[in-house]
Coordinates of C-alpha atoms in Angstrom, one line a residue:
M2 CA 25.3 14.0 -28.4
A3 CA 23.0 12.3 -25.9
R4 CA 22.9 13.8 -22.5
P5 CA 24.3 11.5 -19.8
W6 CA 22.2 10.1 -16.9
I7 CA 23.0 11.6 -13.5
I8 CA 22.4 9.4 -10.4
L9 CA 20.4 11.4 -7.9
D10 CA 20.2 8.6 -5.3
R11 CA 20.7 4.9 -4.7
C12 CA 20.1 2.3 -2.1
E13 CA 20.4 -1.5 -1.7
V14 CA 17.3 -3.7 -1.7
D15 CA 17.7 -7.1 -0.1
G16 CA 17.6 -9.8 -2.7
E17 CA 17.1 -7.3 -5.5
G18 CA 20.3 -5.3 -6.0
T19 CA 20.8 -1.5 -6.2
L20 CA 17.8 0.7 -6.6
E21 CA 18.6 3.9 -8.4
L22 CA 16.9 7.2 -9.4
R23 CA 18.5 8.9 -12.4
R24 CA 17.7 12.1 -14.1
R25 CA 18.6 13.4 -17.7
G26 CA 17.6 17.0 -18.3
E27 CA 14.8 18.6 -16.3
R28 CA 11.9 16.0 -16.6
D29 CA 13.5 12.8 -17.8
F30 CA 13.8 10.5 -14.9
L31 CA 14.5 6.7 -14.7
I32 CA 14.2 4.1 -11.8
S33 CA 16.2 1.0 -12.1
I34 CA 17.0 -2.0 -9.8
G35 CA 20.2 -4.0 -10.7
A36 CA 20.3 -4.3 -14.4
Q37 CA 16.4 -3.9 -14.8
I38 CA 14.8 -0.6 -15.8
L39 CA 11.6 -0.3 -13.7
M40 CA 10.1 2.9 -15.2
N41 CA 10.9 6.0 -17.3
S42 CA 9.1 9.2 -16.9
C43 CA 8.8 9.6 -20.7
Q44 CA 7.0 6.2 -21.1
Q45 CA 4.1 6.2 -18.8
L46 CA 1.0 5.7 -21.1
S47 CA -0.1 2.4 -19.5
E48 CA 0.4 3.8 -15.9
V49 CA -1.8 6.8 -16.7
A50 CA -4.4 4.5 -18.2
L51 CA -4.3 2.3 -15.2
G52 CA -5.1 5.1 -12.8
R53 CA -7.7 6.8 -15.0
L54 CA -9.6 3.5 -15.9
G55 CA -9.3 2.2 -12.4
C56 CA -11.2 5.2 -11.0
A57 CA -13.5 5.9 -13.9
G58 CA -16.9 6.7 -12.6
L59 CA -15.9 7.3 -9.0
E60 CA -16.3 11.0 -9.3
S61 CA -20.1 10.6 -8.8
L62 CA -19.7 8.7 -5.5
A63 CA -19.7 10.3 -2.0
A64 CA -16.2 10.0 -0.4
P65 CA -14.9 7.1 -2.5
R66 CA -12.0 5.0 -1.1
V67 CA -9.2 3.8 -3.4
L68 CA -6.1 1.7 -2.7
V69 CA -3.0 2.1 -5.0
G70 CA -0.4 -0.6 -4.5
G71 CA 3.0 0.6 -5.6
L72 CA 3.9 4.3 -5.7
G73 CA 6.8 4.2 -8.3
M74 CA 7.0 7.8 -9.7
G75 CA 3.5 8.6 -8.7
I76 CA 2.2 8.7 -12.2
T77 CA -0.6 6.2 -11.6
L78 CA -1.5 8.0 -8.4
R79 CA -1.7 11.4 -10.2
A80 CA -4.0 9.9 -12.9
A81 CA -6.2 8.4 -10.2
L82 CA -6.4 11.7 -8.2
D83 CA -7.5 13.5 -11.5
E84 CA -10.5 11.2 -11.7
L85 CA -11.6 11.6 -8.1
P86 CA -13.6 14.1 -6.2
A87 CA -12.3 16.4 -3.4
D88 CA -13.7 14.2 -0.7
A89 CA -12.0 11.0 -1.9
E90 CA -9.5 9.0 0.2
V91 CA -6.6 7.4 -1.6
V92 CA -4.3 5.0 0.4
V93 CA -1.0 4.3 -1.3
A94 CA 0.9 1.2 -0.1
E95 CA 4.7 1.3 -0.8
L96 CA 7.3 -1.0 0.6
N97 CA 10.4 1.2 0.1
P98 CA 10.6 4.4 2.1
R99 CA 13.2 5.7 -0.4
I100 CA 10.6 5.7 -3.2
I101 CA 8.3 7.8 -1.0
D102 CA 11.1 10.3 -0.3
W103 CA 11.7 10.6 -4.0
C104 CA 8.1 11.3 -4.8
R105 CA 8.1 13.9 -2.2
G106 CA 11.3 15.4 -3.4
P107 CA 12.9 15.3 -6.9
L108 CA 9.9 13.6 -8.6
A109 CA 7.3 15.8 -7.1
D110 CA 7.1 18.2 -10.0
L111 CA 6.3 15.3 -12.5
T112 CA 2.9 14.7 -10.8
A113 CA 2.1 18.2 -9.4
G114 CA 3.0 16.9 -5.9
A115 CA 0.5 13.9 -6.1
V116 CA 1.9 12.2 -3.0
L117 CA 1.4 15.5 -1.1
D118 CA -2.3 15.8 -2.0
K119 CA -4.5 16.1 1.0
R120 CA -6.6 13.0 -0.2
V121 CA -3.6 10.8 -0.1
K122 CA -2.5 8.6 2.9
V123 CA 0.8 6.8 2.5
H124 CA 1.0 3.3 4.0
L125 CA 4.6 2.0 4.3
G126 CA 4.2 -1.7 3.9
D127 CA 3.1 -4.8 1.9
V128 CA -0.1 -4.0 -0.1
T129 CA -1.0 -7.7 0.0
K130 CA -1.2 -7.6 3.8
L131 CA -3.2 -4.4 3.7
I132 CA -5.6 -6.1 1.2
A133 CA -5.9 -9.2 3.4
A134 CA -6.7 -7.1 6.5
T135 CA -9.3 -5.1 4.6
A136 CA -11.0 -8.3 3.3
A137 CA -11.2 -9.7 6.8
G138 CA -12.2 -6.5 8.5
D139 CA -15.1 -4.1 8.8
P140 CA -17.0 -3.9 5.5
G141 CA -17.2 -0.2 6.0
G142 CA -13.5 -0.1 5.4
R143 CA -13.6 -1.6 1.9
F144 CA -12.5 0.2 -1.2
D145 CA -14.2 1.3 -4.3
A146 CA -11.1 0.5 -6.4
V147 CA -7.9 -1.5 -5.7
I148 CA -5.2 -0.5 -8.2
L149 CA -2.0 -2.6 -8.4
D150 CA 0.9 -0.9 -10.2
L151 CA 3.7 -3.3 -9.3
Y152 CA 6.8 -3.9 -11.5
R153 CA 6.2 -7.6 -11.7
G154 CA 2.8 -8.1 -13.1
P155 CA 1.0 -11.3 -13.8
H156 CA 2.6 -13.6 -16.2
A157 CA 2.5 -17.3 -17.5
G158 CA 4.8 -18.5 -14.8
T159 CA 2.6 -17.2 -12.0
D160 CA 1.5 -19.9 -9.4
R161 CA -2.1 -20.1 -10.2
L162 CA -3.3 -20.9 -6.7
N163 CA -0.7 -19.4 -4.3
D164 CA 0.9 -16.4 -5.8
P165 CA 0.6 -13.7 -3.1
I166 CA -0.6 -11.1 -5.6
Y167 CA -2.0 -12.8 -8.7
G168 CA -2.9 -16.3 -7.6
S169 CA -6.6 -17.4 -7.1
R170 CA -6.5 -17.0 -3.4
A171 CA -5.0 -13.5 -3.6
I172 CA -7.7 -12.6 -6.2
E173 CA -10.4 -13.6 -3.9
R174 CA -8.9 -11.5 -1.1
S175 CA -8.8 -8.5 -3.4
R176 CA -12.4 -9.1 -4.4
D177 CA -13.4 -9.2 -0.7
A178 CA -11.5 -6.0 -0.1
L179 CA -13.9 -4.2 -2.6
R180 CA -17.3 -2.8 -2.2
S181 CA -20.1 -4.0 -4.5
G182 CA -19.4 -2.8 -7.9
G183 CA -15.7 -2.0 -7.1
I184 CA -12.9 -2.2 -9.6
F185 CA -9.8 -4.4 -9.3
A186 CA -7.3 -2.8 -11.8
V187 CA -3.9 -4.4 -12.4
W188 CA -0.9 -3.4 -14.5
G189 CA 0.8 -6.1 -16.6
E190 CA 3.8 -6.0 -18.8
N191 CA 2.0 -8.4 -21.2
Y192 CA -1.6 -9.9 -21.5
D193 CA -1.9 -13.1 -19.4
A194 CA -4.8 -15.2 -20.3
G195 CA -4.3 -17.3 -17.1
F196 CA -4.7 -14.3 -14.9
S197 CA -7.8 -13.2 -16.8
R198 CA -9.4 -16.5 -16.4
R199 CA -8.7 -16.5 -12.6
L200 CA -10.4 -13.1 -12.3
T201 CA -13.4 -14.4 -14.2
A202 CA -13.5 -17.5 -11.9
A203 CA -13.6 -15.3 -8.8
G204 CA -16.8 -13.6 -10.1
F205 CA -15.3 -10.5 -11.7
A206 CA -16.5 -9.1 -15.0
V207 CA -13.2 -8.7 -16.8
R208 CA -11.8 -6.7 -19.7
C209 CA -8.2 -5.8 -20.7
E210 CA -7.1 -2.6 -22.3
R211 CA -3.8 -2.2 -24.3
P212 CA -3.1 1.5 -24.3
G213 CA -1.4 3.0 -27.4
R214 CA -1.3 2.1 -31.0
G215 CA 0.8 -0.6 -32.6
G216 CA 4.1 -1.9 -31.3
Y217 CA 4.7 -3.2 -27.8
R218 CA 2.0 -2.3 -25.5
H219 CA 1.5 -3.1 -21.8
A220 CA -1.8 -4.5 -20.4
V221 CA -4.3 -3.0 -18.0
F222 CA -6.7 -5.5 -16.5
L223 CA -10.1 -4.2 -15.3
A224 CA -12.1 -6.5 -13.2
Q225 CA -15.4 -5.3 -11.8
K226 CA -17.0 -6.9 -8.7
A227 CA -20.7 -7.8 -9.0

């Protein structure tokens, strides 16, 4: 008999519905909002790949800076930290304080306390605003990698120019928030050719990875600034 899900915590999110954290057994967790399942701790292959590939090669840099947009269960953050040196700085932007509390509490063991790592600074707020401020600010504050792990990835219905995350103008801001050679890494539920074309038009060298073998596989977009 399948074990039942136990609701550990829930809160209301304006315009979205009820955000819930559930657990089944010791290490099987699920986060949902309304009727939509956002993530399951047993299905994190693409999130691990996003963090790992987004930070690949940064271990050789002195004090690299990384921005992770969206905390979730902390899986992407953990994968990024595992690629980074001890003097790295990782800024994690998360809109919902309850998610941060979960990653510091019941979800902490999943990631060996990733959000508590001394290299991590948690920014409670909109990652798009942080990117825009970085792009317009001191070049010394730019990032070596910007990694977006948001539950709504790029898709065919994205406004090509004005989408605040995946539109052309937003892509240009993300490019300008990066240092030369920096990586813009984005999780997508599916491959989106339009998003890939917009990345290329912004001057990025682009490739897309589809972690796993066969069946349904998410997309990891990797765009490198010249």
